[in-house]
XYZ file of N, CA and C in Angstrom:
642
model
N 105.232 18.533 -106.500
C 105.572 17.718 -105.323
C 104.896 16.354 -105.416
N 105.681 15.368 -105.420
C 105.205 14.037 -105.220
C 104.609 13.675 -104.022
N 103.719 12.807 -103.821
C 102.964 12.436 -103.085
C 103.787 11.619 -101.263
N 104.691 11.161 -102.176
C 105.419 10.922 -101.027
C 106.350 12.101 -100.451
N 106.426 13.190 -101.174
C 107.805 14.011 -100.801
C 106.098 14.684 -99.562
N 105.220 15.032 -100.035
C 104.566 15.679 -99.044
C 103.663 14.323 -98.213
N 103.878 13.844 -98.281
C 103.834 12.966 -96.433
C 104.995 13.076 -95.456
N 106.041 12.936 -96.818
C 107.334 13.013 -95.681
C 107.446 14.423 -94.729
N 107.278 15.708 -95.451
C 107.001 16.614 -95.514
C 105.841 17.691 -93.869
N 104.703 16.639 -94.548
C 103.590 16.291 -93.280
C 104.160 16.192 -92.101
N 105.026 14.621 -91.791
C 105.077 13.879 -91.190
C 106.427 14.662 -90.453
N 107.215 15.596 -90.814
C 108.126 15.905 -90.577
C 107.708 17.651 -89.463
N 106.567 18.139 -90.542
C 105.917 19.258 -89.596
C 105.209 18.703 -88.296
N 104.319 17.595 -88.332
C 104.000 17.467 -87.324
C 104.715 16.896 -86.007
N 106.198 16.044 -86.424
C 106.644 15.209 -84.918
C 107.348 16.496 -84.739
N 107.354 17.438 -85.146
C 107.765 19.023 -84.336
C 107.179 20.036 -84.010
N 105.706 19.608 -84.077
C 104.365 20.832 -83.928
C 103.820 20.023 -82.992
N 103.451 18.858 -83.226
C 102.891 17.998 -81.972
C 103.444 16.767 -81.905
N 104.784 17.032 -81.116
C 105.349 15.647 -80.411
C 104.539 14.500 -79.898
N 103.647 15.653 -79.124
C 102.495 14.726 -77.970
C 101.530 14.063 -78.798
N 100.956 13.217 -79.455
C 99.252 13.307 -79.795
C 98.413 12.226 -79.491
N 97.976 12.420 -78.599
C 96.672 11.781 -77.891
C 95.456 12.043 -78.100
N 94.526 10.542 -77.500
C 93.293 10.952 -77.563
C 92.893 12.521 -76.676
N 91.464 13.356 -76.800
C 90.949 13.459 -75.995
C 90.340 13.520 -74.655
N 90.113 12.033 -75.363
C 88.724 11.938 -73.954
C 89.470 10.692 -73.273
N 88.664 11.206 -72.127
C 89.410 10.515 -70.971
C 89.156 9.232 -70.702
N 90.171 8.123 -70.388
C 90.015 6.602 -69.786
C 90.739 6.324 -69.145
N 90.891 5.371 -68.479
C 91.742 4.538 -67.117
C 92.141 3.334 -68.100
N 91.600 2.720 -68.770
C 91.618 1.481 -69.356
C 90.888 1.072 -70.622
N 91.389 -0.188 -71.173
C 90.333 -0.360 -72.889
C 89.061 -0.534 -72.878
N 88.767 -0.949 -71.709
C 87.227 -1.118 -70.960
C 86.509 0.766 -71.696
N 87.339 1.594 -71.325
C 86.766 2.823 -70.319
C 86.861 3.483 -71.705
N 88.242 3.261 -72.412
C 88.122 3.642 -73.967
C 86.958 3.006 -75.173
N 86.807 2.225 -74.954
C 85.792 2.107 -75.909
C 84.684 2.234 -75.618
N 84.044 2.663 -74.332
C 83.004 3.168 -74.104
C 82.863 4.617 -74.140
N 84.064 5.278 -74.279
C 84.014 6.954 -74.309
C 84.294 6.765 -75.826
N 84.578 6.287 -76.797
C 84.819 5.937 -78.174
C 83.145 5.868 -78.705
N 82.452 4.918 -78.182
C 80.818 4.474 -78.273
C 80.137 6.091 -77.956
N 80.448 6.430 -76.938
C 79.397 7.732 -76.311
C 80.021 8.742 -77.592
N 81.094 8.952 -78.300
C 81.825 9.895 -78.750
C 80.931 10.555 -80.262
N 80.654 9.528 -80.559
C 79.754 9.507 -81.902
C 78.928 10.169 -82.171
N 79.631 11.166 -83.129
C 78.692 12.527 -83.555
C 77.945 13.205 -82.269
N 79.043 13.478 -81.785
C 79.173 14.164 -79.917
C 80.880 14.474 -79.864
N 81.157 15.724 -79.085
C 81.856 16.541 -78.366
C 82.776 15.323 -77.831
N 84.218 15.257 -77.927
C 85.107 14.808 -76.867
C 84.583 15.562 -75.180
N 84.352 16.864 -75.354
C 84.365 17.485 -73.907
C 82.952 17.082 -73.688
N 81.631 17.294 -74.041
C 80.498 16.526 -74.016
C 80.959 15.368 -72.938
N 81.748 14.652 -74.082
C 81.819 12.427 -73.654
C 82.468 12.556 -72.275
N 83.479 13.683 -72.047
C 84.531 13.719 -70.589
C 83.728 14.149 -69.479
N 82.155 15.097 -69.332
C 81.799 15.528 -68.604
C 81.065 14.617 -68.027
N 80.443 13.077 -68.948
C 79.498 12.314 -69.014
C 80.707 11.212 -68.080
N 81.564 10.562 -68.335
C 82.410 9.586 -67.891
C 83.075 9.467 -66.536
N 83.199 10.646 -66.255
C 83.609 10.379 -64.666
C 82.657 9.105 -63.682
N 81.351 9.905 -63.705
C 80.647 9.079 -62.770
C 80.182 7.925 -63.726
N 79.863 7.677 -64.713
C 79.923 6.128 -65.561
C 80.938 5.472 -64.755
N 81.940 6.173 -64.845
C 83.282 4.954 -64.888
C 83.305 4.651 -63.322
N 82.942 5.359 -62.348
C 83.126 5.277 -60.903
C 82.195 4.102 -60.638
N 80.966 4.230 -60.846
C 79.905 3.166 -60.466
C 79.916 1.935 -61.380
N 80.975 2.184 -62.768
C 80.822 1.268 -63.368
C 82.149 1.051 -64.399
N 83.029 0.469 -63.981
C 84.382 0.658 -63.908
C 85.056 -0.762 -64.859
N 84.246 -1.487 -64.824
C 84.542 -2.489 -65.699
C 83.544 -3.176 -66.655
N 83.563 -3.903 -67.270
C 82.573 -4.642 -68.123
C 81.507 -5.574 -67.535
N 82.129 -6.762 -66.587
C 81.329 -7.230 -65.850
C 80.331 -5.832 -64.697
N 80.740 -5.004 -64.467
C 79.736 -4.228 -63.206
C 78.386 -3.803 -64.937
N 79.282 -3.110 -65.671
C 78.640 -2.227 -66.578
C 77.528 -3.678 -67.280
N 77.830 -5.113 -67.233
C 76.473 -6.074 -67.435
C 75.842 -6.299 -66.861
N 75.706 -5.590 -65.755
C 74.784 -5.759 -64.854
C 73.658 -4.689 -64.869
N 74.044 -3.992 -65.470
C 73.131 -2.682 -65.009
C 72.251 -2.316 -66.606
N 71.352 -2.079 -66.357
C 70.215 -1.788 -67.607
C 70.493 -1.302 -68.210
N 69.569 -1.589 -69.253
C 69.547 -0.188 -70.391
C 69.371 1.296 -69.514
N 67.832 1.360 -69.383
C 67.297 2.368 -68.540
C 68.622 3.316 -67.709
N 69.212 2.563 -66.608
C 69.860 2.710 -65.847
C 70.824 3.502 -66.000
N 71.751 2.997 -67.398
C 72.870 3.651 -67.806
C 71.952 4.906 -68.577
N 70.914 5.029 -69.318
C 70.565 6.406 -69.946
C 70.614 7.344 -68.774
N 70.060 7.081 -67.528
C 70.205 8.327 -66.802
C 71.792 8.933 -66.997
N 72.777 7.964 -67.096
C 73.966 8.605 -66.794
C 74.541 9.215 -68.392
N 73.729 8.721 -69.040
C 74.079 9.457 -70.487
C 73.422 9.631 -71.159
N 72.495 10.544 -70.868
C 71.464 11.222 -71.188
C 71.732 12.814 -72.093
N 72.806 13.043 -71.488
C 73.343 14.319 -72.452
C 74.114 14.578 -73.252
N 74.368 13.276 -74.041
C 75.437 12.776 -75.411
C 73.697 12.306 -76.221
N 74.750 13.069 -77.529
C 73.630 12.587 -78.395
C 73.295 11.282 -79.103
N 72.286 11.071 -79.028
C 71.671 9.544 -79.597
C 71.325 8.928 -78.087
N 71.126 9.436 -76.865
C 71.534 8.872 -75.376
C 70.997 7.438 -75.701
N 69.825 7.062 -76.436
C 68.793 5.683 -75.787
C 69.280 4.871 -76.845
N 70.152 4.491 -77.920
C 70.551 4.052 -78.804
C 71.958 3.277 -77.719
N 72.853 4.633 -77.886
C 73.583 4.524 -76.530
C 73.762 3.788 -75.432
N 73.170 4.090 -74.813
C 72.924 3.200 -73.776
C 72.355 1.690 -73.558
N 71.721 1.453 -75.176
C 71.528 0.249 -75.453
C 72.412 -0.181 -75.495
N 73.321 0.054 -77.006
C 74.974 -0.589 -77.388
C 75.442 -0.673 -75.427
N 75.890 0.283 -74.885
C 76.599 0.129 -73.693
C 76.381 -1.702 -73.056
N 75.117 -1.346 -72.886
C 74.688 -2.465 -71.823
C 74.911 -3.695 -72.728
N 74.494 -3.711 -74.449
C 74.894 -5.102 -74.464
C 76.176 -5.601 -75.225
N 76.860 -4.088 -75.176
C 78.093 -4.637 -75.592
C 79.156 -5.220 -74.357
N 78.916 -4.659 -73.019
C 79.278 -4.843 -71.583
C 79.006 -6.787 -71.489
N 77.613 -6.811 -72.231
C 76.806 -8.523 -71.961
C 77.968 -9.194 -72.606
N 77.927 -8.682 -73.766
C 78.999 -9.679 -75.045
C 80.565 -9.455 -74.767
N 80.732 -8.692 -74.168
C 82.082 -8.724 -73.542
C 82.440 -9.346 -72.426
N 81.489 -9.749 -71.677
C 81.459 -11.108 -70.652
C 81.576 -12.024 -71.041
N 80.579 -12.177 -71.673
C 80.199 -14.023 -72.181
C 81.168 -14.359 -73.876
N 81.709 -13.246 -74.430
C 82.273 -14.117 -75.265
C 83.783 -13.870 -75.316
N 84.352 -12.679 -74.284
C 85.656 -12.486 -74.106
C 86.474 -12.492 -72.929
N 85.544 -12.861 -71.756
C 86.048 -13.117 -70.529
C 86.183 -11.341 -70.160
N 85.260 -10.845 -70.573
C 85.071 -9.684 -69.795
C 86.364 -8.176 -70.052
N 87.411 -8.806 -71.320
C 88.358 -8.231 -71.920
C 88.464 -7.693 -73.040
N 88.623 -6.189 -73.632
C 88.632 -5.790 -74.996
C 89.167 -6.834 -75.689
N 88.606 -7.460 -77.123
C 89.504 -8.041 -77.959
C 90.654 -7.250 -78.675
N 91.664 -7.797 -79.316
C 92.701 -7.245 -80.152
C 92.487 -6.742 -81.822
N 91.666 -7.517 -81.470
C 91.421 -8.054 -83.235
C 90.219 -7.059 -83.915
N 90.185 -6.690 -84.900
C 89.269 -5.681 -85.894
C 88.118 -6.493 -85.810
N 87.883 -7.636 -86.405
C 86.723 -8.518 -86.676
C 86.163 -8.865 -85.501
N 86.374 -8.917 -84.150
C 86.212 -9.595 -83.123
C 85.686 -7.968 -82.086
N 86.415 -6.960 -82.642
C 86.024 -5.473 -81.858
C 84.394 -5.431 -82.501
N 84.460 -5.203 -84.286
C 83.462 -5.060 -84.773
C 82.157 -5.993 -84.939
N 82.365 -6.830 -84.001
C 80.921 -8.232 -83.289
C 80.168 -6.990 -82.192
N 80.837 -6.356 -81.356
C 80.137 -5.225 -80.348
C 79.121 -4.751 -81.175
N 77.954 -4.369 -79.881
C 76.722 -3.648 -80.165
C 77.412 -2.141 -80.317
N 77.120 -1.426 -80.946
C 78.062 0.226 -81.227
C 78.949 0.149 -81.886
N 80.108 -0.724 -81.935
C 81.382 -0.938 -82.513
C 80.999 -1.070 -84.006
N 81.834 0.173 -84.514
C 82.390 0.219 -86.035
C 83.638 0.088 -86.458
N 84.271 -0.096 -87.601
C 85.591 0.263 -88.126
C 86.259 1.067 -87.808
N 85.508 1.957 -87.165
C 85.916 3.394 -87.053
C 86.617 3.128 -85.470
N 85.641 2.642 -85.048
C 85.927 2.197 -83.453
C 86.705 1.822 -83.029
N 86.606 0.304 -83.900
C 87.529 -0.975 -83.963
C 89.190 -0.312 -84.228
N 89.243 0.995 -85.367
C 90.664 1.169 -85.419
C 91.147 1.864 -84.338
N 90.347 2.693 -83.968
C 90.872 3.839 -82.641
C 91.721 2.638 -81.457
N 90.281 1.754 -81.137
C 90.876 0.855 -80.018
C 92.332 0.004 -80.292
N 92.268 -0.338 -81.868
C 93.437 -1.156 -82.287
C 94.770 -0.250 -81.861
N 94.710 1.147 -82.267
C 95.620 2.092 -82.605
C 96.034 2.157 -81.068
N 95.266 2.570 -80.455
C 95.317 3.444 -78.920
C 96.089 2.397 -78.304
N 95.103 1.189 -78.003
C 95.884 0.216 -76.624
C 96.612 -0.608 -77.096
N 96.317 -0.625 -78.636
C 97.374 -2.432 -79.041
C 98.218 -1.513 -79.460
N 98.209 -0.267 -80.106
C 99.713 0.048 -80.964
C 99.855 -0.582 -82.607
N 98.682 -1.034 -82.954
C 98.776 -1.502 -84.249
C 98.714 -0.662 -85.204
N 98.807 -0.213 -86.598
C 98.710 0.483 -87.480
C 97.452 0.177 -87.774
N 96.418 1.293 -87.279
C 95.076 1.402 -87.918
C 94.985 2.799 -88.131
N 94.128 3.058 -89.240
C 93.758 4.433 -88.981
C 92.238 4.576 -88.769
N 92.138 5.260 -87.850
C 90.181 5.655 -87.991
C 90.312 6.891 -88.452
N 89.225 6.667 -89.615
C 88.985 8.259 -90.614
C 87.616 8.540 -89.954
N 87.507 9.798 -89.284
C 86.317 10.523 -88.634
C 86.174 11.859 -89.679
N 85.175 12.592 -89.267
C 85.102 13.552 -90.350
C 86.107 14.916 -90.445
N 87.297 15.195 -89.422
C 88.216 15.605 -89.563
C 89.335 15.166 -90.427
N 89.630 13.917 -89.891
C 90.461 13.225 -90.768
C 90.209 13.216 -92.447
N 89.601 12.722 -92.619
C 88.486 12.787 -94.155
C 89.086 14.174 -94.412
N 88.434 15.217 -93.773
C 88.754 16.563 -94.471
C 90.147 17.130 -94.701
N 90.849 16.583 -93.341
C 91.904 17.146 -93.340
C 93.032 16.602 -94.434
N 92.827 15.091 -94.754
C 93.539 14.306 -95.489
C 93.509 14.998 -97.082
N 92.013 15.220 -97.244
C 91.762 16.123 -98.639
C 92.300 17.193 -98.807
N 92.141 18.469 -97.934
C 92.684 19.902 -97.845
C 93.933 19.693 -98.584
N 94.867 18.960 -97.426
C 95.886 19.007 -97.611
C 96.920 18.398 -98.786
N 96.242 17.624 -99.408
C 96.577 16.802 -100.626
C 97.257 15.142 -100.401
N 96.865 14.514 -99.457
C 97.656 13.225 -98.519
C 96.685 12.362 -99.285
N 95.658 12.335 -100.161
C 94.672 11.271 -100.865
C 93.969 12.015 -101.913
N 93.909 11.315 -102.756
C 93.259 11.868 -104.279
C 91.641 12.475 -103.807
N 91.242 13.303 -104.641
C 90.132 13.028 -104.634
C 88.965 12.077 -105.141
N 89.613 11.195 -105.973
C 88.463 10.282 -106.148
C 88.673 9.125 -104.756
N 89.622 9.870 -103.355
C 89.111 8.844 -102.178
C 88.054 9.619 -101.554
N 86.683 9.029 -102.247
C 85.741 9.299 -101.624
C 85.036 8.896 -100.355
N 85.207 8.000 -99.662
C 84.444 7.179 -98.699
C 85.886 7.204 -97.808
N 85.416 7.096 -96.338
C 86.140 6.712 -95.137
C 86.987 6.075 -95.670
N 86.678 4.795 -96.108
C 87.815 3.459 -96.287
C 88.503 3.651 -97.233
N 88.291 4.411 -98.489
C 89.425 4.506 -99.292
C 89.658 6.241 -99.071
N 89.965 6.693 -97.999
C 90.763 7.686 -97.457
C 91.713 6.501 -96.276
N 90.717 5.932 -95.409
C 92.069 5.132 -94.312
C 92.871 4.134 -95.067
N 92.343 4.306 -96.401
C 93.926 2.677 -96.839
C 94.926 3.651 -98.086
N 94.689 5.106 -98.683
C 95.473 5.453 -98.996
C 96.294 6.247 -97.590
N 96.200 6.806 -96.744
C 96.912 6.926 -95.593
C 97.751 5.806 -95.283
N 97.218 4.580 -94.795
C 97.816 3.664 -94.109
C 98.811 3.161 -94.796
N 98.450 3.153 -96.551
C 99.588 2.985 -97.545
C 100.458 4.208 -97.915
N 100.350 5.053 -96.972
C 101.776 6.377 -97.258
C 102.388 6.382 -96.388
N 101.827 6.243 -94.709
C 102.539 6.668 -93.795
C 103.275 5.547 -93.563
N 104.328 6.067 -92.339
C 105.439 5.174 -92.736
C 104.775 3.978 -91.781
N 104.907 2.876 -91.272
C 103.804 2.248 -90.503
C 103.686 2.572 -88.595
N 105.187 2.979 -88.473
C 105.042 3.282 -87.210
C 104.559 4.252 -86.379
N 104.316 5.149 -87.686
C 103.838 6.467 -87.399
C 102.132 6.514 -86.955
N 101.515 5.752 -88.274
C 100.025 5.287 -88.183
C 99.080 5.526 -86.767
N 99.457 5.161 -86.381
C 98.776 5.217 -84.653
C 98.590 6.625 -84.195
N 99.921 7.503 -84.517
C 100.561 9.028 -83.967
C 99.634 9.284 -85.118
N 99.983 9.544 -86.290
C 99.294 10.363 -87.605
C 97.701 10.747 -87.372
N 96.689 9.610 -86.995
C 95.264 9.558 -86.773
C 94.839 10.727 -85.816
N 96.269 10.769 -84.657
C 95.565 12.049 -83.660
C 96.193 13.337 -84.406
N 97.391 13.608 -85.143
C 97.513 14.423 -85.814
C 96.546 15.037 -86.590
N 96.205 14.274 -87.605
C 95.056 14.924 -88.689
C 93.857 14.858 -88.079
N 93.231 14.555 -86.311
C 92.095 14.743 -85.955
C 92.165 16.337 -85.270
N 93.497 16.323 -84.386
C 93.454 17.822 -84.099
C 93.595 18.902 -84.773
N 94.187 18.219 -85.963
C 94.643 19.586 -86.190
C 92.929 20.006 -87.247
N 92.430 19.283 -87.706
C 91.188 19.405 -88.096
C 90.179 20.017 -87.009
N 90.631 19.580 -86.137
C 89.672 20.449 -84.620
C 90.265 21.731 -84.130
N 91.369 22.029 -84.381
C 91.799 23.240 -83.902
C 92.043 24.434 -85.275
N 92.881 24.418 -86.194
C 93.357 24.404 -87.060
C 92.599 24.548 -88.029
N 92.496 23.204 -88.878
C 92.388 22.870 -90.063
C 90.431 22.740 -90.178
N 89.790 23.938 -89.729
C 88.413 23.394 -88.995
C 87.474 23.766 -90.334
N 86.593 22.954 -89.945
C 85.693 23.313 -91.456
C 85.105 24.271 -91.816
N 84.908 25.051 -91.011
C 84.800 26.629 -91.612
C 85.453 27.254 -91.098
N 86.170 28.145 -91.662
C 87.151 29.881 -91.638
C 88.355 28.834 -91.242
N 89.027 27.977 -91.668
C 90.293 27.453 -91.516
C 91.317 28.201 -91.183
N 92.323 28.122 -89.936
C 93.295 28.893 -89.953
C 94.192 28.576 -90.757
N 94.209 29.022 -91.980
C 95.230 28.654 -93.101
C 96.534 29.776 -93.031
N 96.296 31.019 -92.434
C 97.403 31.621 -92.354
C 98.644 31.324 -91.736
N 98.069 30.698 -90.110
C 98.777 30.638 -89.239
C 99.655 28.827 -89.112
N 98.551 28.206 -90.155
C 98.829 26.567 -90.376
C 100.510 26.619 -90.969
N 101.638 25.450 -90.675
C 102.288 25.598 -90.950
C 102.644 24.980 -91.744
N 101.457 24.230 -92.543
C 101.278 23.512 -93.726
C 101.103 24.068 -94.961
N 100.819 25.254 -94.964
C 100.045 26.260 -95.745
C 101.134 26.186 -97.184
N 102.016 26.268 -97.178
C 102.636 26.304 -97.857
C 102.847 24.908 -98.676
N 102.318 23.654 -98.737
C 101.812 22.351 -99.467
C 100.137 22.076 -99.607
N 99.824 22.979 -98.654
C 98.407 22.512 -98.775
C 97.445 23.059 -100.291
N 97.475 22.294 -100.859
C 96.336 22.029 -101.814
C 95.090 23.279 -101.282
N 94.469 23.477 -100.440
C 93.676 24.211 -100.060
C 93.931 25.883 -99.711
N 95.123 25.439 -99.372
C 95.520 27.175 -98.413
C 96.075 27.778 -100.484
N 96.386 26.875 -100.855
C 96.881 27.260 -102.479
C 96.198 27.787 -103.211
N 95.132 26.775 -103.157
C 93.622 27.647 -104.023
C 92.963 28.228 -103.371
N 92.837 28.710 -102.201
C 92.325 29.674 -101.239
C 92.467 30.800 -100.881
N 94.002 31.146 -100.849
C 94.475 31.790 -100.329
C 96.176 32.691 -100.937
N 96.015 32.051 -102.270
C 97.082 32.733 -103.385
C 96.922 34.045 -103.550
């Protein structure tokens, strides 16, 4: 099987296994997403959702969220891991989102990744989610799941050369949809230990369920 016959392949199991695919964790707005994106980091989606309600109530936009301390915000996220790191990025990425964007997510990769917290990783989710652009963020599902399944060589060792052989297979409109694909199904599914490879309906291309499970 050629590399493209199994994306197409992929791409064809999943817009009929999961029509739907969305983030997680919960937001109102790009404000609210990239701060549950920031808290998310090497932490629980359900963790980041239990933490955000009352964040977002008392502090609902960028300008309220520059106002308020470091200190201040750790009480409210205190039970995501890294909290005091955290809550630093929060407060002065809230500052730099005042004073150098009029208080508005930017669009742009280079201009996301100026934020205190903000990575590539970040920068693509937000690109993907609210702009609709073709980014992919490779998290450590993605990474795995992309390998298992045979969608990138193995000499794509690193995040970035797993998200640019993806971004160079899928078809481009898909890109945005694909990222929550290969994150759930890596979270439900495709999980890093005891994989449901029986019940996966990939099993039958996957590189993994092949040598695993022959």
């Amino acid at each position: 099987m050629t590399r493209a016959q199994r994306y197409e392949r992929v791409v064809e199991w999943f817009s009929k296994a999961m029509p739907v695919a969305e983030p997680e964790l919960h937001y109102g707005n790009a404000f609210q997403l990239l701060v549950a994106v920031i808290l998310s980091a090497q932490c629980t989606d359900r963790r980041v959702n239990m933490v955000t309600p009352r964040l977002f109530e008392d502090y609902p936009t960028a300008e309220c969220m520059a106002e308020a301390s470091e200190e201040v915000l750790l009480d409210y996220v205190k039970s995501v891991s890294y909290p005091n790191s955290k809550a630093r990025h929060l407060s002065e990425m809230a500052k730099m989102l005042v004073r150098d964007f009029g208080g508005e997510v930017p669009s742009e990769g280079k201009d996301l990744e100026r934020l205190p917290g903000v990575g590539r990783k970040t920068a693509n989710v937000i690109q993907a989610v609210i702009f609709g652009k073709a980014r992919m963020a490779v998290d450590t599902h993605v990474f795995r799941v992309s390998h298992r399944i045979g969608l990138v060589p193995e000499s794509a060792s690193t995040p970035l050369a797993v998200e640019k052989c993806l971004t160079r297979n899928f078809p481009e409109e898909i890109i945005p949809k694909a990222h929550h694909w290969l994150i759930l199904h890596g979270r439900y599914t495709c999980t890093a230990r005891n994989p449901k490879c029986e019940s996966c309906g990939l099993n039958t291309i996957c590189n993994y369920a092949k040598n695993h499970h022959s």
